[in-house]
Coordinates of C-alpha atoms in Angstrom, one line a residue:
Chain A
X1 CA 0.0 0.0 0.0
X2 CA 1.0 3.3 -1.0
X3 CA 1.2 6.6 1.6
X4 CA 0.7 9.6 -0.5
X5 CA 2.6 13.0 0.1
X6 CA -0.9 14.0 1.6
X7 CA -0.8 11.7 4.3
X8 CA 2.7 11.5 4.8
X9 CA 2.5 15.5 5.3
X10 CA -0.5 14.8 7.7
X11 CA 0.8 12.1 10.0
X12 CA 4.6 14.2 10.3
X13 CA 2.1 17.4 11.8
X14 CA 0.2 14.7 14.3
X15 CA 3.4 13.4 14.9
X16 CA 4.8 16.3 15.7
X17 CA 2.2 17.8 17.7
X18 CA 2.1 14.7 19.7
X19 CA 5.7 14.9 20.5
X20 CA 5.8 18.5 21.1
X21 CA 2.5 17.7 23.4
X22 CA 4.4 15.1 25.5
X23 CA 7.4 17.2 25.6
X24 CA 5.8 20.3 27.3
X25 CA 3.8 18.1 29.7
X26 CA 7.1 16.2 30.8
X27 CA 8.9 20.2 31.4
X28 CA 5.8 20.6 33.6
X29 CA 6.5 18.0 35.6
X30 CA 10.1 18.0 35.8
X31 CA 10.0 21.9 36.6
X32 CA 7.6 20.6 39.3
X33 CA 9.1 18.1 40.8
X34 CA 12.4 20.6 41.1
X35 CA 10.6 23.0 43.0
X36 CA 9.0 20.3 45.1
X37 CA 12.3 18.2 45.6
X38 CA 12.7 21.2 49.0
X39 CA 10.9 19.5 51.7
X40 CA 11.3 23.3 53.7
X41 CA 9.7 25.2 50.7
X42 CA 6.2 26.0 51.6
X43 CA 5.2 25.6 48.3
X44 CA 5.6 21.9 48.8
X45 CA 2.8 21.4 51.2
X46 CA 0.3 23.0 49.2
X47 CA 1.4 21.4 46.3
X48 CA 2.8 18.5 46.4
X49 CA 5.2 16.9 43.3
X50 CA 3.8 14.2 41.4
X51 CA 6.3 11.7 42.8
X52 CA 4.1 12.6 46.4
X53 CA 0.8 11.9 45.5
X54 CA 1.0 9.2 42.4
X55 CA 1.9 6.8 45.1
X56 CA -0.7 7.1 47.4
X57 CA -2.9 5.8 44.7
X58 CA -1.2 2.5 45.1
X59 CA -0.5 2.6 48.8
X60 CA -4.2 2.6 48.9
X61 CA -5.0 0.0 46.3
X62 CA -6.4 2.4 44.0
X63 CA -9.3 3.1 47.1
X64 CA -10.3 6.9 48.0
X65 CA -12.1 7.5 51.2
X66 CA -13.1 6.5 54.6
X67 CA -14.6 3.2 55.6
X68 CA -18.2 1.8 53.9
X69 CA -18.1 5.1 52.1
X70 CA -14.9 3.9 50.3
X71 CA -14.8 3.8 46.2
X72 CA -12.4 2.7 43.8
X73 CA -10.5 5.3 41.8
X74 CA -12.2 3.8 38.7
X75 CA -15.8 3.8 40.2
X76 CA -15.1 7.5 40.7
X77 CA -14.1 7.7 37.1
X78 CA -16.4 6.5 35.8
X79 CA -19.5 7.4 37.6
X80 CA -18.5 11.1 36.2
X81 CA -18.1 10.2 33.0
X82 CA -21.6 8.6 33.2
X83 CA -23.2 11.9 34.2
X84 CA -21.5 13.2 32.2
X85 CA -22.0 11.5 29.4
X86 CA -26.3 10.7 29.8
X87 CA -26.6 15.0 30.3
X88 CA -24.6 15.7 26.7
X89 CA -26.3 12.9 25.5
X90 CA -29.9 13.8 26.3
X91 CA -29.1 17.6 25.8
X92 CA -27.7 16.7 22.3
X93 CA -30.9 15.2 21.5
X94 CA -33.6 17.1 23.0
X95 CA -31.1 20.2 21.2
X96 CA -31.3 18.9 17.7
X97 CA -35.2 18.0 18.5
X98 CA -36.2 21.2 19.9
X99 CA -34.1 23.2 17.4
X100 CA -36.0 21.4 14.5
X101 CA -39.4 22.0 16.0
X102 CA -39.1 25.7 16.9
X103 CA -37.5 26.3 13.1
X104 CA -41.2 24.8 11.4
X105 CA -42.7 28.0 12.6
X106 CA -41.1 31.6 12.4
X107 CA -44.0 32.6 15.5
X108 CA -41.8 30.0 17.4
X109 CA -38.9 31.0 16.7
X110 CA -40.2 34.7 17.7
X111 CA -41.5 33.3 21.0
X112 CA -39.1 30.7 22.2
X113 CA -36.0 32.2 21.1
X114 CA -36.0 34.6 23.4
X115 CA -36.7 32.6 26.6
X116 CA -33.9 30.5 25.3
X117 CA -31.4 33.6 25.8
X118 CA -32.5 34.5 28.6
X119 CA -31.9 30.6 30.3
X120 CA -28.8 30.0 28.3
X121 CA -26.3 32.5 29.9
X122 CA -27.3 31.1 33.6
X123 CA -23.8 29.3 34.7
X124 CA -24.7 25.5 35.6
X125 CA -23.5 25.7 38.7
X126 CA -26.4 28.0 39.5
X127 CA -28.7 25.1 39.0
X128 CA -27.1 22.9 41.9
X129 CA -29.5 24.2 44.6
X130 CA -32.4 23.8 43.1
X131 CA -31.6 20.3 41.1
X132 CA -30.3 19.0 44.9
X133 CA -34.1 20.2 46.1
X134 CA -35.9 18.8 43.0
X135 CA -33.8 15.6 42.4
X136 CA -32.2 15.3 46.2
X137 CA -28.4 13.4 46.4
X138 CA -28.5 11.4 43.0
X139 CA -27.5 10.8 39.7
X140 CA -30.1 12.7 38.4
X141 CA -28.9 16.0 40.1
X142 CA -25.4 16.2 38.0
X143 CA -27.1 15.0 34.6
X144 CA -29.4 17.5 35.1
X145 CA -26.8 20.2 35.8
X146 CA -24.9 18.9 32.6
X147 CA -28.3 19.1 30.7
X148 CA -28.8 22.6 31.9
X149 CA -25.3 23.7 30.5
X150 CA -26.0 22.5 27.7
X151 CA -29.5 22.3 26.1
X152 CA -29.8 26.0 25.4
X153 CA -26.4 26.6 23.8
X154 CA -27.3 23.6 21.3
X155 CA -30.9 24.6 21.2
X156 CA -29.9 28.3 19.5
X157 CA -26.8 26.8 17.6
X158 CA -29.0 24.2 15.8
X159 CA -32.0 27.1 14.9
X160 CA -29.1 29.1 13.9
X161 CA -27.5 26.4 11.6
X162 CA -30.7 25.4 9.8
X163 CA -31.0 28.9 9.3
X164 CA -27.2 28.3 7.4
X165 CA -28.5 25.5 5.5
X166 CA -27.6 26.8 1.5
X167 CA -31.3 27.3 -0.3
X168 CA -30.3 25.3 -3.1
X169 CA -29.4 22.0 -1.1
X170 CA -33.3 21.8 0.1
X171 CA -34.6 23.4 -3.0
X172 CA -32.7 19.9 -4.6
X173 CA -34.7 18.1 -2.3
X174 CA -38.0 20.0 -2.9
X175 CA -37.4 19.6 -6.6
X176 CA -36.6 15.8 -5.9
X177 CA -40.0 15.0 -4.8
X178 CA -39.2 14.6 -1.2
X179 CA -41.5 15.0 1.3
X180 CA -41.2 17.9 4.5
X181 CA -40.5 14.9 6.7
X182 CA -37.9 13.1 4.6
X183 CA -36.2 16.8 3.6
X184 CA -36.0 17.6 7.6
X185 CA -34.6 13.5 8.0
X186 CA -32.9 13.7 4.8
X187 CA -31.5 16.9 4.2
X188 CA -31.7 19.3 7.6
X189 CA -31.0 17.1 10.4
X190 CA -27.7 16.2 8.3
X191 CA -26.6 19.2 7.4
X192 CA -26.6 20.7 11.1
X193 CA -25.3 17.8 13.0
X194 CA -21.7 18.3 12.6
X195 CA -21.7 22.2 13.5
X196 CA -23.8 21.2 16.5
X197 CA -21.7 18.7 17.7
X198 CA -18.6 20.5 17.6
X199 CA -20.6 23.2 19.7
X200 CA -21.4 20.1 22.0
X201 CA -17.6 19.1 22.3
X202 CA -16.6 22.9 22.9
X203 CA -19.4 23.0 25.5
X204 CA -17.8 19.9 26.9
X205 CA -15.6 21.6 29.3
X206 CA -18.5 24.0 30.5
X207 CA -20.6 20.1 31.2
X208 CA -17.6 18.7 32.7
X209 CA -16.8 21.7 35.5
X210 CA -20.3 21.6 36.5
X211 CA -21.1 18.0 37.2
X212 CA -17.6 18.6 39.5
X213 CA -19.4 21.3 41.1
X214 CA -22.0 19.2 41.3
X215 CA -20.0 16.6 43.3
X216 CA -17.9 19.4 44.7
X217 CA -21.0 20.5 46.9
X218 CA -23.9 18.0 46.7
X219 CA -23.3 14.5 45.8
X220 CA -20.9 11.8 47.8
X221 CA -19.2 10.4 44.7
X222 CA -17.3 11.2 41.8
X223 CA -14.4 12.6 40.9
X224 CA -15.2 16.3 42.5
X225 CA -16.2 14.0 45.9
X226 CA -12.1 12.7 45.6
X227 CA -10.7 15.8 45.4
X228 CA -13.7 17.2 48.7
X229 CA -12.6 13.7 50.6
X230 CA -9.0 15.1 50.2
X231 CA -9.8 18.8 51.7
X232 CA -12.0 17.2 54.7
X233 CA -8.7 15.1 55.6
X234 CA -6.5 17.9 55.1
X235 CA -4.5 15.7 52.7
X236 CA -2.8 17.5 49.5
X237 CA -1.6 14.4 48.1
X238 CA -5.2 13.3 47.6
X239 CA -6.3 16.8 46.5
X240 CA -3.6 16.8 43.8
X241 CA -4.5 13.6 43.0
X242 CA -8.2 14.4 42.3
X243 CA -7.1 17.3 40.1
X244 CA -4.8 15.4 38.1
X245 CA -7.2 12.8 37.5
X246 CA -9.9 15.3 36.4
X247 CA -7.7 16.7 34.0
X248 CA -6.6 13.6 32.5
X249 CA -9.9 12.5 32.1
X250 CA -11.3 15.8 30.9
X251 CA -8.6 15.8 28.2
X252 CA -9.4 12.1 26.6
X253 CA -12.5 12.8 26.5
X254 CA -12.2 15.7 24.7
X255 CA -10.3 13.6 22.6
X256 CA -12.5 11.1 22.2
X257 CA -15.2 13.8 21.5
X258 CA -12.7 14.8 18.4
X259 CA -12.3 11.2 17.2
X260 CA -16.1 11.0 17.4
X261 CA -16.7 13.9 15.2
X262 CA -13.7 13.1 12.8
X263 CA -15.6 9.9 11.9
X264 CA -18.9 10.3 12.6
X265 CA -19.7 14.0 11.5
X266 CA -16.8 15.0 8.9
X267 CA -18.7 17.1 6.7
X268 CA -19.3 20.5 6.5
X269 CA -22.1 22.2 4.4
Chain B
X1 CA -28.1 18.1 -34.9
X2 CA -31.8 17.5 -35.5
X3 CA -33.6 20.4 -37.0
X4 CA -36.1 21.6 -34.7
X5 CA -39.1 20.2 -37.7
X6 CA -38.8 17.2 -35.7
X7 CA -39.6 18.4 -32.6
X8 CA -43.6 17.9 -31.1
X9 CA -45.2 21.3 -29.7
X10 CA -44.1 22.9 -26.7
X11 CA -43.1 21.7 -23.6
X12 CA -42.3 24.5 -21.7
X13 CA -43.4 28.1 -22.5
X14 CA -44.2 31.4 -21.2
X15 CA -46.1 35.0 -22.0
X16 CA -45.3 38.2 -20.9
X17 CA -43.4 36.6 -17.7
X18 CA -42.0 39.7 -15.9
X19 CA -39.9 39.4 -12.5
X20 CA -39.1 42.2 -10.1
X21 CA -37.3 41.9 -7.2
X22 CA -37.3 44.9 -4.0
X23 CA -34.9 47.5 -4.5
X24 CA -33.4 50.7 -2.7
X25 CA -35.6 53.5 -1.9
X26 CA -39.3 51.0 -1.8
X27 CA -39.0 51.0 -5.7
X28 CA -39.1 47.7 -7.3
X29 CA -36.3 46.3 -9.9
X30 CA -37.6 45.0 -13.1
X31 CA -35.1 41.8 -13.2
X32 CA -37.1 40.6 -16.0
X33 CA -39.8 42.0 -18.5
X34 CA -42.0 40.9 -21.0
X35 CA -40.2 37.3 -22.0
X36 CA -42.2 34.8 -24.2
X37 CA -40.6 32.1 -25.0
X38 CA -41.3 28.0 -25.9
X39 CA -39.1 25.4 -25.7
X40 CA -39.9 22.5 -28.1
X41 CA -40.6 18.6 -26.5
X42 CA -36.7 16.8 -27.1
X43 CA -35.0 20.1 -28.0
X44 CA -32.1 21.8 -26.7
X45 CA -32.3 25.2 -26.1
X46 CA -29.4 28.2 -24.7
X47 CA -30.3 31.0 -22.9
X48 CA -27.1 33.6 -23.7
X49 CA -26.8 36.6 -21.5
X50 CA -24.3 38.6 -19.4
X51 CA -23.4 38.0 -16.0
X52 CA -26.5 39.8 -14.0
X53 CA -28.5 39.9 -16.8
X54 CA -31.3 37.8 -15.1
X55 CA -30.7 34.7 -17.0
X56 CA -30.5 32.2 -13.8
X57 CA -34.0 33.8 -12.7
X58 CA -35.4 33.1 -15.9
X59 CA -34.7 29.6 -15.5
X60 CA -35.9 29.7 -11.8
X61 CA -39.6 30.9 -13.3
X62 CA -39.4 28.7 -15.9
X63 CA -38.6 25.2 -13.4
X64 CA -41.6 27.1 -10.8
X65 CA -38.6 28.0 -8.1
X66 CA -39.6 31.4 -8.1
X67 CA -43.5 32.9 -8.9
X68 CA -43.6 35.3 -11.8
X69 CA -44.3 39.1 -11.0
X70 CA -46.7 38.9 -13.5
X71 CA -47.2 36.6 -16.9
X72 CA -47.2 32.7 -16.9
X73 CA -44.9 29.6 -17.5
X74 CA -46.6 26.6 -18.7
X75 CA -45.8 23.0 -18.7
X76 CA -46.9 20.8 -21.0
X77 CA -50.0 23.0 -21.4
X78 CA -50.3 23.3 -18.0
X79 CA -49.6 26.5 -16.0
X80 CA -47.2 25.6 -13.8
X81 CA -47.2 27.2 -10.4
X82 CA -44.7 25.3 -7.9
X83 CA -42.2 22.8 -8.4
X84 CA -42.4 19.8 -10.0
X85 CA -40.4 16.5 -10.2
X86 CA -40.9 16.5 -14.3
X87 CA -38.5 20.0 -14.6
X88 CA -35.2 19.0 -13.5
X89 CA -32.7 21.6 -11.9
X90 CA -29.1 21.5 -12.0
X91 CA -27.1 24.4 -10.8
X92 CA -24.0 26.0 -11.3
X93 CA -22.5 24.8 -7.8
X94 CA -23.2 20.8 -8.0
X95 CA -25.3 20.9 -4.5
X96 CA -24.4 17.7 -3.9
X97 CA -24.6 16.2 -0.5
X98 CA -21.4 16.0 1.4
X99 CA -22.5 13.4 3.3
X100 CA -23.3 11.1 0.8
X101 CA -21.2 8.8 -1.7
X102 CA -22.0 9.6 -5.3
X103 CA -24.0 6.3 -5.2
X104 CA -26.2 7.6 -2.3
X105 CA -26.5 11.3 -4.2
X106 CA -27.6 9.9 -7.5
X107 CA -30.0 7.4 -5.6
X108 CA -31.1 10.3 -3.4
X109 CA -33.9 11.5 -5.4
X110 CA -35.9 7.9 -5.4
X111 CA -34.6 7.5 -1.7
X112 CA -36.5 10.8 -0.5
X113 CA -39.3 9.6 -2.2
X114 CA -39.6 6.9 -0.2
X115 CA -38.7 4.3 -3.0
X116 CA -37.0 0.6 -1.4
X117 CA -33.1 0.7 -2.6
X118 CA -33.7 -2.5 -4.4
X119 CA -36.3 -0.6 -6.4
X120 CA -33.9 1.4 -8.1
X121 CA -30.2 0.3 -7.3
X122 CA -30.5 -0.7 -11.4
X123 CA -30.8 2.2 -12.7
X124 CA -28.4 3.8 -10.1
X125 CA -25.8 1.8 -11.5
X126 CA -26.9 2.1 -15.1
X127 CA -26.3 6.2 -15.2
X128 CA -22.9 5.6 -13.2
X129 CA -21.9 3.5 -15.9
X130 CA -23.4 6.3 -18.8
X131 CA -21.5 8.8 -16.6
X132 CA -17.9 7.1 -16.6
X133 CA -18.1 7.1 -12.4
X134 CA -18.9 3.2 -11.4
X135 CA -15.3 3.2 -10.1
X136 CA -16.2 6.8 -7.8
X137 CA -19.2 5.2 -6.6
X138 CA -18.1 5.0 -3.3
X139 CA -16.3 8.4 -3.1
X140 CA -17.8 11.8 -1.4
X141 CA -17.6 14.8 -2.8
X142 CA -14.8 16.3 -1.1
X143 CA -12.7 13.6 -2.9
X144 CA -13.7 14.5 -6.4
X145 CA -12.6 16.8 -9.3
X146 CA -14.8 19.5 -9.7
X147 CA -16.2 17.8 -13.2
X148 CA -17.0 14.5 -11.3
X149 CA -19.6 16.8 -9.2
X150 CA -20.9 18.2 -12.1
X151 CA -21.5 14.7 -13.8
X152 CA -23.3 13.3 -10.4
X153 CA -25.2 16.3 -10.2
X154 CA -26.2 15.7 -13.6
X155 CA -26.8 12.5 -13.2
X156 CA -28.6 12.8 -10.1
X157 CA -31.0 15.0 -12.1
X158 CA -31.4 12.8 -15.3
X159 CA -32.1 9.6 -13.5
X160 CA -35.5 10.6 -11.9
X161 CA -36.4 11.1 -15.6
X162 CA -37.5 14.5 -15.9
X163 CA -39.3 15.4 -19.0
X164 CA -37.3 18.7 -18.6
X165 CA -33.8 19.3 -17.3
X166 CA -32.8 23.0 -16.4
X167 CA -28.9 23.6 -16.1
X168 CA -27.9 27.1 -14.3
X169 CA -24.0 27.5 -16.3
X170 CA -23.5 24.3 -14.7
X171 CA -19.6 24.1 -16.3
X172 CA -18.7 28.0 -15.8
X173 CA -16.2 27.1 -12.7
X174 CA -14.8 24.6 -15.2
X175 CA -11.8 25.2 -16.9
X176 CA -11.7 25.0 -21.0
X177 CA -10.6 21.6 -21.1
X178 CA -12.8 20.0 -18.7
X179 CA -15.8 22.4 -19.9
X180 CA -15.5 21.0 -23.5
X181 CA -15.6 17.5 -22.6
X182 CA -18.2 18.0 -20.5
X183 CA -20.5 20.1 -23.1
X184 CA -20.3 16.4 -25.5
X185 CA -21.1 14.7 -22.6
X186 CA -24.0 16.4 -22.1
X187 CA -25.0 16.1 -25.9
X188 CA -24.5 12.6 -25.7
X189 CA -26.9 12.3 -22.6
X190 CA -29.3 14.5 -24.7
X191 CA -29.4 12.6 -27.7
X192 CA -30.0 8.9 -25.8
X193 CA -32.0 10.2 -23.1
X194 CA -34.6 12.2 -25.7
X195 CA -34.5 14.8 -22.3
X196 CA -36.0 18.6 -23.1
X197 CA -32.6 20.8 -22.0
X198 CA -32.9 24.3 -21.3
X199 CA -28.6 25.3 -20.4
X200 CA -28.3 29.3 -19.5
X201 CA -24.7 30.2 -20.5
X202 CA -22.8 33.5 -20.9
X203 CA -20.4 31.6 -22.7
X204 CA -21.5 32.3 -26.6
X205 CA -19.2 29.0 -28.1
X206 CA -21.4 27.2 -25.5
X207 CA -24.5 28.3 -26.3
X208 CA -24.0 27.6 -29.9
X209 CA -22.4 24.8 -29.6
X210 CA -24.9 22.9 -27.3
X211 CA -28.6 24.6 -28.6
X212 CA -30.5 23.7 -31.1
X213 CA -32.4 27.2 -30.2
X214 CA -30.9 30.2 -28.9
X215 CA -32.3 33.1 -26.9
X216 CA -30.3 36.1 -26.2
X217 CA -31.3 38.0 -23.6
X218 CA -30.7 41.1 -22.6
X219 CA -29.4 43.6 -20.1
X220 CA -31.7 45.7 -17.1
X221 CA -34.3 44.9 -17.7
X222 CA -33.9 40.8 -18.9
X223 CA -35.8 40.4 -22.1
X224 CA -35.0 39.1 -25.2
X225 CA -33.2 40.5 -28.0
X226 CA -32.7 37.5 -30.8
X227 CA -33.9 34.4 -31.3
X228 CA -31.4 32.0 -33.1
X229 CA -32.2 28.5 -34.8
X230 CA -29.3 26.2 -35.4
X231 CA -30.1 23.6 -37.2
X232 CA -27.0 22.9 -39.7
X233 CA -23.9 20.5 -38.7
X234 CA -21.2 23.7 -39.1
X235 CA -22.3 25.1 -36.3
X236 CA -21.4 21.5 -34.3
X237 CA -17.8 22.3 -35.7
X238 CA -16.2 25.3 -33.1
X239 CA -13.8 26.1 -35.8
X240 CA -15.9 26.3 -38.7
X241 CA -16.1 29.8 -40.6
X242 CA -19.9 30.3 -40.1
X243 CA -19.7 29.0 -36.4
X244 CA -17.1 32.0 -35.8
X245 CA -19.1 34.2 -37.8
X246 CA -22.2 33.4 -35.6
X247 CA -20.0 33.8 -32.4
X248 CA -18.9 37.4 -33.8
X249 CA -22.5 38.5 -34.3
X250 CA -23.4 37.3 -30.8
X251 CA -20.8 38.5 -29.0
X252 CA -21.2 42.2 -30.3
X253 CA -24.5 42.0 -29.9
X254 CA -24.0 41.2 -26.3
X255 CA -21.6 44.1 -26.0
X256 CA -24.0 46.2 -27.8
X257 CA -26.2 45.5 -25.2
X258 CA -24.4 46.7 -22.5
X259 CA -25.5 49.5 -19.9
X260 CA -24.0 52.5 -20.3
X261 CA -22.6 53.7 -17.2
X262 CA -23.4 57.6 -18.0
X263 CA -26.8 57.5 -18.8
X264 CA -27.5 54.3 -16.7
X265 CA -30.0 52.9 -19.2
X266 CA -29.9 50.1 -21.3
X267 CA -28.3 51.0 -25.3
X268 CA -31.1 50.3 -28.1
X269 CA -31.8 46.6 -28.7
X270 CA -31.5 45.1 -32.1
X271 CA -34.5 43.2 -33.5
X272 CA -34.7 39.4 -33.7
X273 CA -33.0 37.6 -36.1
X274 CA -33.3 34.3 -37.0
X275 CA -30.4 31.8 -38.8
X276 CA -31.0 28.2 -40.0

């Protein structure tokens, strides 16, 4: 099999930005380490180098907390990513949904966009009081948070990119024969997903500080619980831990997020 | 080329179709005025005109994308007031569905239809083959030359079976090469597909080359200023003295016809003439 000069060109820039990537994250640590290597600099009880806290993940088998209320590393992991997850998942498709409907009708669009603007600028995190009233210590209460963060956003973006949608691809349709139902299926719903799912991935970040707030201040597990567990013991090492996890995680699924919408939603109308 | 004796009455006509559009200051801007045309059942007829000259909104009235200000198209005797599967469109960028192979875009128009794929996967195949792209079957868009779209949105077009096909300069981003090949493979198409082809064109070598009728049409307002029948083989040959004599005559004519930017008013319009 042949690589062309394309795709030679391509995979010397991934390569490169992968190395370059590794490289300024390995500078990081080894600038942190140095300053942490002085057990009298105050800077190394607040934070702590890696070569501190990595370990206590396997003094302690990989478990974080106290007693019964004790969870994996993993469980913590992935109990966020759930939430996480199900809220971009239902706001993605309640987005796209809603965004279609309210586009049938211009009257909608003059009604409901509004109401949309107003709710959309509210920061997530303003939601935790009332979901932890409404939904009480639960799952629910951080996918609804995520949901909240996101639905609004994705609502307007999607009304604004069928809005985009070039005349002549649904007059093609029209002129095809196609039915309103099949040129919405066929034609619309296509057309916006990618632009709305790269607004989902950039809203990612916004989804992913608030279900840690959400753990942060309500719920008892998680990865914002890890880093809470840490502060009530007064333990750094398990603080720094809980960030470093978060970011980790935060970053492949980002990641993943981009891989999704590399194969899954390429185009671009 | 056939002579236009052989053709039945018209498919596609209109009287006194005028189109205005909003302008500045509330006052409305004749686009188009007074056009009556007809375009012959299994003819092939160019629209020549300048750039802005309201040729692409001609061809939007006569396919029912846009209503008339006033007049009427008629299809097949019928007056046609919205659109209809039977007219065809293909424009000058290919519109073709990035998301979709160039199987799935020619098969799009039975698929939206509602039609099962096994239902018309035969014919699919059978205008990939006519088009030269059964080995770009599987390819996007993105991935082919800018000719390749213009044969799958051609062929997306032709394999509904439309009793008319409307093309909007569908080679004008083309370069010469590319465009000239394309123009016989559009004559070939026309000739075993016995399709009615209206093709707007500022390009005069095109619009001689390709129509067995041409209308010239004219600047601010659109109407039409000659009428030209080709129906002898010379003016199939590019190089041939009357083609270029033909191409002269256009040509000034269409310069003739340009606004005069002191007076801002269109320069006198020459009378029909018709060649055969």
């Amino acid at each position: 099999m042949s690589i062309t000069v394309n795709q030679w060109q391509k995979w010397q820039k991934s390569s490169l930005s992968l190395i370059c990537g590794i490289c300024s994250c390995l500078l990081l640590v080894a600038v942190w380490e140095w300053v942490g290597s002085d057990p009298i600099n105050p800077i190394t009880q607040v934070l702590p180098p890696p070569s501190k806290f990595v370990p206590v993940l396997f003094e302690s088998d990989f478990k974080i907390g106290l007693g019964s209320q004790s969870s994996t590393i993993y469980q913590s992991v992935f109990v966020t990513l759930l939430r996480v997850f199900a809220g971009m998942t239902i706001a993605f498709v309640a987005a796209i949904f809603c965004g279609m409907l309210i586009s049938l009708s211009e009257w909608s669009e003059l009604f409901i966009l509004p109401i949309l603007g107003l709710i959309a600028p509210i920061a997530p995190i303003a939601w935790v009081p009332l979901a932890l009233v409404v939904f009480g210590i639960s799952n629910l209460t951080a996918i609804f948070i995520v949901f909240m963060g996101v639905f609004f956003t994705l609502t307007i973006a999607t009304v604004a990119e069928i809005k985009r949608i070039p005349e002549n691809l649904l007059i093609t349709a029209r002129n095809l024969a196609g039915s309103r139902f099949n040129i919405w299926r066929m034609v619309v719903m296509p057309a916006v997903l990618p632009s709305v799912f790269t607004l989902l991935r950039l809203n990612f970040i916004a989804a992913w500080m608030a279900v840690l707030a959400a753990e942060m201040t309500g719920l008892r597990d998680g990865l914002g619980a890890v880093v809470m567990t840490g502060r009530n013991l007064f333990n750094s090492n398990l603080i720094l831990l809980g960030i470093c996890i978060i970011g980790i995680t935060g970053f492949a699924v980002d990641r993943l997020l981009l891989l999704i919408q590399r194969r899954f939603f390429w185009w671009r109308v | 080329m056939e002579g236009l004796g052989q053709v039945e009455l018209p498919i596609l006509s209109c009287q006194n179709l005028c189109k205005s559009f909003p302008g500045n200051q509330k006052q409305e801007k004749l686009v188009l005025a007074n056009i009556n045309l007809a375009v012959p059942k299994g003819s092939f007829v160019t629209i020549l005109g300048q750039s802005g000259g309201g040729k692409s909104t001609l061809l939007k009235l006569l396919g029912g994308f846009l209503p008339p200000s006033s007049g009427r198209v008629f299809f097949d005797g019928q007056p046609l007031t919205q659109i209809t599967p039977k007219i065809g469109m293909v424009f000058q960028d290919h519109n073709l569905y990035p998301w979709m192979t160039v199987e799935q875009n020619i098969g799009f128009g039975f698929k939206i239809r509602g039609d099962k794929p096994g239902t018309y996967q035969h014919l699919v195949h059978e205008i990939l083959d006519t088009v030269g792209l059964s080995q770009s079957r599987k390819l996007y868009p993105h991935q082919l030359s800018g000719g390749m779209r213009q044969r799958v949105a051609i062929a997306r077009s032709v394999v509904v079976k439309p009793e008319v096909l409307l093309l909007d300069e569908p080679f004008s981003a083309l370069d010469v090469q590319l465009r000239r090949r394309l123009q016989d493979f559009l004559l070939t198409l026309w000739k075993e597909m016995h399709i009615t082809m209206v093709l707007v064109t500022h390009n005069v070598e095109e619009a001689i080359l390709l129509g067995q009728k041409l209308i010239v049409v004219g600047n601010q307002p659109g109407q039409i200023i000659e009428e030209v029948v080709i129906s002898e083989p010379q003016y199939g040959d590019r190089y041939h003295p009357d083609f270029l004599q033909l191409q002269r005559h256009l040509e000034s004519l269409l310069d003739s016809n340009l606004i005069d930017p002191v007076q801002a008013k269109p320069l006198p319009i020459s009378n029909g003439k018709a060649i055969s």
